[in-house]
Every structure is written in C-alpha cells, then in structure tokens.
Amino acid sequence: MAPNPRLAARYAKSILDLAVERGQLEAVYKDMVFLRVICRSNRDLVNLLQSPIIKPDKKRHVLEAITAGRISPLTTAFNALLMSKEREAYLPEIAAAFEEQYKAFKGIQTVKFTTAVPVGEDIKQAILQKVKTDRHVAEIDLEMSVRPELIGGFVLEIGDELVDASVAFDLHKIKQQFQNNDFIYKIR
C-alpha cells in the first residue's frame, strides 16, 4: 500500500476538529498516540489492516479487541468510520498526521536532540530554554536519542532546521576537503 499523506491529513483534520468541538482533544490525542505506538510495535496488525484478502469484519473484530476499554468512544467511532470507508489501512498514517496537527494546533515545537553519550537533566533544560528563547516557543516536545557514531558533540533538529555540531560531521567535512585536494598542491 502506497502512503497517502493527503488522505491521512484530511482524516486527521476531521477527527481533530470534531475532538475540539466536543472538548475531547486531549483524550483523542492520547488515543492516537496509543494507536501509533501499537502500529509501530506490531507489524502483524499493520499487515492485517492493509491486507486486501482479510475480510473487513475480521479486521474490525481484531482492532476492537486490541482497543476495547483503552480508547475513547469518539476514537472508537472514528475507527468504525475508517472501517466502513475501507480506509483502515491508513490508520498508522492518520495517527501520525493527527499528532502533527495536534502539535501545530497547540503551538508545540518538536525538537530532536541527539548526542554521542547520554546527557544530564541540566543540559536538557539548557537546550529547552535556549530553543524557547530563540524561537519564542511556549511548549517544546523534546525527543532525546543517543548515537555513539557521532563520536562527540550533538545534532539538533528543530522543525526542518538541522544543526550538526558532531565530531563525526566535522571529520566528514575534513575528509571532503582532502578528497577535493583543498590541502594538496598539484605539482606538475
């Protein structure tokens, strides 16, 4: 199944608008995070939802069994709508699109901070404060990760902006300079 970002964005917008209208935005957000996590961690579920061979009522029963008592009635009704429109295959994509739209609606900026080694709470807070001040953002969703191959330094992603201050990046730049003969004089 090919990704369909336009379809996902439309369905995500419809459930977001309805959740706002009914005062259930936070509950639906938690539901969508739950559904995205379930889909990410269970490839069999995604394959089942995307399978053209498996009958819709079987898909509905499986999804209801997984989500029973764990998601709000509004999200349950939304899932039923997806099933009736035969759009259940796009559920993971819709859940991800909903999260993006929720963050945009709430003014939350996602910041990804990757380091070579784990960092302490003081450094996390300093990064948060710096981004909040520089970007005039009230709320930040900080995603931390560790990648030893960076050797040292950090990589900071703010929206579509990338700040690569890692040792690995610097070494790569130096390698490129040598490959371009920037430091080697040609003798003829």
Tab-separated table of C-alpha atoms in Angstrom:
chain	number	residue	atom	x	y	z
A	1	MET	CA	0.000	0.000	0.000
A	2	ALA	CA	1.438	3.351	-1.023
A	3	PRO	CA	1.437	6.155	1.552
A	4	ASN	CA	-1.269	8.741	1.067
A	5	PRO	CA	-0.384	11.867	3.067
A	6	ARG	CA	-3.309	13.896	1.692
A	7	LEU	CA	-5.844	11.286	2.764
A	8	ALA	CA	-4.170	10.914	6.168
A	9	ALA	CA	-4.134	14.684	6.683
A	10	ARG	CA	-7.828	15.001	5.760
A	11	TYR	CA	-8.950	12.273	8.139
A	12	ALA	CA	-6.654	13.580	10.886
A	13	LYS	CA	-8.079	17.090	10.453
A	14	SER	CA	-11.647	15.797	10.640
A	15	ILE	CA	-11.076	13.937	13.923
A	16	LEU	CA	-9.101	16.886	15.321
A	17	ASP	CA	-11.892	19.336	14.501
A	18	LEU	CA	-14.532	17.040	15.980
A	19	ALA	CA	-12.453	16.455	19.117
A	20	VAL	CA	-12.001	20.213	19.589
A	21	GLU	CA	-15.718	20.811	19.045
A	22	ARG	CA	-16.640	18.196	21.650
A	23	GLY	CA	-13.935	19.202	24.143
A	24	GLN	CA	-12.197	15.836	23.860
A	25	LEU	CA	-8.949	16.861	22.199
A	26	GLU	CA	-6.609	15.578	24.910
A	27	ALA	CA	-8.370	12.195	25.110
A	28	VAL	CA	-8.252	11.712	21.339
A	29	TYR	CA	-4.588	12.771	21.283
A	30	LYS	CA	-3.762	10.066	23.844
A	31	ASP	CA	-5.745	7.575	21.778
A	32	MET	CA	-3.855	8.443	18.603
A	33	VAL	CA	-0.500	8.155	20.374
A	34	PHE	CA	-1.620	4.754	21.660
A	35	LEU	CA	-2.710	3.629	18.171
A	36	ARG	CA	0.543	4.830	16.597
A	37	VAL	CA	2.616	3.011	19.218
A	38	ILE	CA	0.582	-0.171	18.735
A	39	CYS	CA	1.030	0.011	14.961
A	40	ARG	CA	4.747	0.718	15.247
A	41	SER	CA	5.368	-2.162	17.618
A	42	ASN	CA	3.090	-4.695	15.914
A	43	ARG	CA	3.830	-5.184	12.231
A	44	ASP	CA	1.304	-8.053	12.105
A	45	LEU	CA	-1.522	-5.644	12.979
A	46	VAL	CA	-0.464	-3.250	10.230
A	47	ASN	CA	-0.243	-6.120	7.740
A	48	LEU	CA	-3.716	-7.278	8.787
A	49	LEU	CA	-5.181	-3.781	8.339
A	50	GLN	CA	-3.552	-3.437	4.925
A	51	SER	CA	-4.442	-6.899	3.646
A	52	PRO	CA	-6.987	-6.938	0.805
A	53	ILE	CA	-7.624	-10.641	1.470
A	54	ILE	CA	-8.813	-10.387	5.074
A	55	LYS	CA	-12.487	-9.540	5.397
A	56	PRO	CA	-13.425	-6.155	6.918
A	57	ASP	CA	-15.426	-7.706	9.791
A	58	LYS	CA	-12.346	-9.740	10.832
A	59	LYS	CA	-10.217	-6.570	10.794
A	60	ARG	CA	-12.862	-4.744	12.828
A	61	HIS	CA	-13.002	-7.518	15.450
A	62	VAL	CA	-9.218	-7.590	15.829
A	63	LEU	CA	-8.955	-3.799	16.144
A	64	GLU	CA	-11.841	-3.695	18.636
A	65	ALA	CA	-10.231	-6.464	20.707
A	66	ILE	CA	-6.948	-4.545	20.874
A	67	THR	CA	-8.515	-1.172	21.693
A	68	ALA	CA	-11.507	-2.196	23.865
A	69	GLY	CA	-11.527	-0.074	27.014
A	70	ARG	CA	-8.289	1.634	26.020
A	71	ILE	CA	-9.549	4.401	23.732
A	72	SER	CA	-12.343	6.936	23.990
A	73	PRO	CA	-15.780	6.421	22.408
A	74	LEU	CA	-15.023	9.178	19.886
A	75	THR	CA	-11.875	7.417	18.644
A	76	THR	CA	-13.736	4.095	18.612
A	77	ALA	CA	-16.416	5.677	16.397
A	78	PHE	CA	-13.690	7.158	14.191
A	79	ASN	CA	-12.093	3.721	13.764
A	80	ALA	CA	-15.512	2.312	12.819
A	81	LEU	CA	-15.844	5.071	10.208
A	82	LEU	CA	-12.442	4.160	8.770
A	83	MET	CA	-13.566	0.535	8.546
A	84	SER	CA	-16.843	1.421	6.822
A	85	LYS	CA	-14.989	3.579	4.277
A	86	GLU	CA	-12.335	0.849	3.813
A	87	ARG	CA	-9.588	3.232	4.954
A	88	GLU	CA	-8.322	1.158	7.899
A	89	ALA	CA	-5.024	0.509	6.092
A	90	TYR	CA	-4.183	4.186	6.598
A	91	LEU	CA	-4.700	4.147	10.381
A	92	PRO	CA	-0.950	4.352	11.246
A	93	GLU	CA	-0.501	7.246	8.816
A	94	ILE	CA	-3.639	9.009	10.089
A	95	ALA	CA	-2.494	8.661	13.712
A	96	ALA	CA	0.896	10.195	12.844
A	97	ALA	CA	-0.774	13.022	10.893
A	98	PHE	CA	-3.099	13.667	13.834
A	99	GLU	CA	-0.124	14.029	16.190
A	100	GLU	CA	1.487	16.567	13.857
A	101	GLN	CA	-1.738	18.547	13.547
A	102	TYR	CA	-2.308	18.405	17.313
A	103	LYS	CA	1.150	19.853	17.948
A	104	ALA	CA	0.582	22.597	15.365
A	105	PHE	CA	-2.820	23.384	16.896
A	106	LYS	CA	-1.336	23.591	20.406
A	107	GLY	CA	1.780	25.507	19.270
A	108	ILE	CA	4.145	22.715	20.321
A	109	GLN	CA	7.537	22.654	18.594
A	110	THR	CA	9.212	19.243	18.200
A	111	VAL	CA	12.930	19.308	18.904
A	112	LYS	CA	15.156	16.274	18.373
A	113	PHE	CA	18.387	16.305	20.363
A	114	THR	CA	20.875	13.547	19.552
A	115	THR	CA	24.155	13.100	21.407
A	116	ALA	CA	27.008	10.602	21.364
A	117	VAL	CA	26.535	9.847	25.083
A	118	PRO	CA	23.597	10.327	27.445
A	119	VAL	CA	23.372	13.852	28.888
A	120	GLY	CA	22.152	15.076	32.239
A	121	GLU	CA	18.970	16.927	33.084
A	122	ASP	CA	20.856	20.250	33.331
A	123	ILE	CA	21.915	20.053	29.666
A	124	LYS	CA	18.385	19.069	28.583
A	125	GLN	CA	16.960	22.071	30.432
A	126	ALA	CA	19.595	24.390	28.935
A	127	ILE	CA	18.697	23.203	25.408
A	128	LEU	CA	14.976	23.633	26.101
A	129	GLN	CA	15.477	27.126	27.475
A	130	LYS	CA	17.718	28.188	24.575
A	131	VAL	CA	15.236	26.953	21.944
A	132	LYS	CA	12.278	28.531	23.773
A	133	THR	CA	14.076	31.871	23.967
A	134	ASP	CA	15.468	31.869	20.415
A	135	ARG	CA	12.290	30.583	18.759
A	136	HIS	CA	9.722	32.266	21.017
A	137	VAL	CA	8.023	28.912	21.570
A	138	ALA	CA	5.915	28.289	24.661
A	139	GLU	CA	5.998	24.497	24.610
A	140	ILE	CA	8.552	22.020	23.288
A	141	ASP	CA	8.306	18.291	22.705
A	142	LEU	CA	11.916	17.188	23.255
A	143	GLU	CA	12.918	13.860	21.730
A	144	MET	CA	16.248	12.658	23.085
A	145	SER	CA	18.376	9.952	21.490
A	146	VAL	CA	21.916	8.624	21.748
A	147	ARG	CA	24.031	7.664	18.728
A	148	PRO	CA	27.614	6.721	19.655
A	149	GLU	CA	28.689	7.019	16.000
A	150	LEU	CA	28.536	10.813	16.424
A	151	ILE	CA	31.754	10.380	18.473
A	152	GLY	CA	31.131	13.659	20.314
A	153	GLY	CA	29.035	16.817	20.147
A	154	PHE	CA	25.363	16.821	19.192
A	155	VAL	CA	22.776	17.054	16.428
A	156	LEU	CA	19.795	19.344	16.999
A	157	GLU	CA	16.720	19.228	14.751
A	158	ILE	CA	14.141	21.992	15.148
A	159	GLY	CA	11.327	21.504	12.673
A	160	ASP	CA	13.081	21.273	9.317
A	161	GLU	CA	16.270	23.000	10.512
A	162	LEU	CA	19.337	20.892	11.342
A	163	VAL	CA	22.297	21.935	13.488
A	164	ASP	CA	25.024	19.295	13.251
A	165	ALA	CA	27.751	20.021	15.785
A	166	SER	CA	29.064	16.472	15.990
A	167	VAL	CA	32.667	15.296	15.718
A	168	ALA	CA	31.577	12.812	13.025
A	169	PHE	CA	30.246	15.699	10.895
A	170	ASP	CA	33.488	17.668	11.353
A	171	LEU	CA	35.563	14.614	10.375
A	172	HIS	CA	33.397	14.140	7.296
A	173	LYS	CA	33.964	17.786	6.290
A	174	ILE	CA	37.734	17.365	6.678
A	175	LYS	CA	37.620	14.166	4.602
A	176	GLN	CA	35.733	16.032	1.856
A	177	GLN	CA	38.352	18.786	1.869
A	178	PHE	CA	41.118	16.230	1.377
A	179	GLN	CA	39.171	14.497	-1.393
A	180	ASN	CA	38.739	17.858	-3.122
A	181	ASN	CA	42.507	18.414	-2.824
A	182	ASP	CA	41.983	21.583	-0.806
A	183	PHE	CA	45.162	20.834	1.181
A	184	ILE	CA	47.212	19.220	-1.556
A	185	TYR	CA	49.159	21.268	-4.042
A	186	LYS	CA	49.351	19.815	-7.503
A	187	ILE	CA	52.893	19.510	-8.746
A	188	ARG	CA	53.421	19.352	-12.492
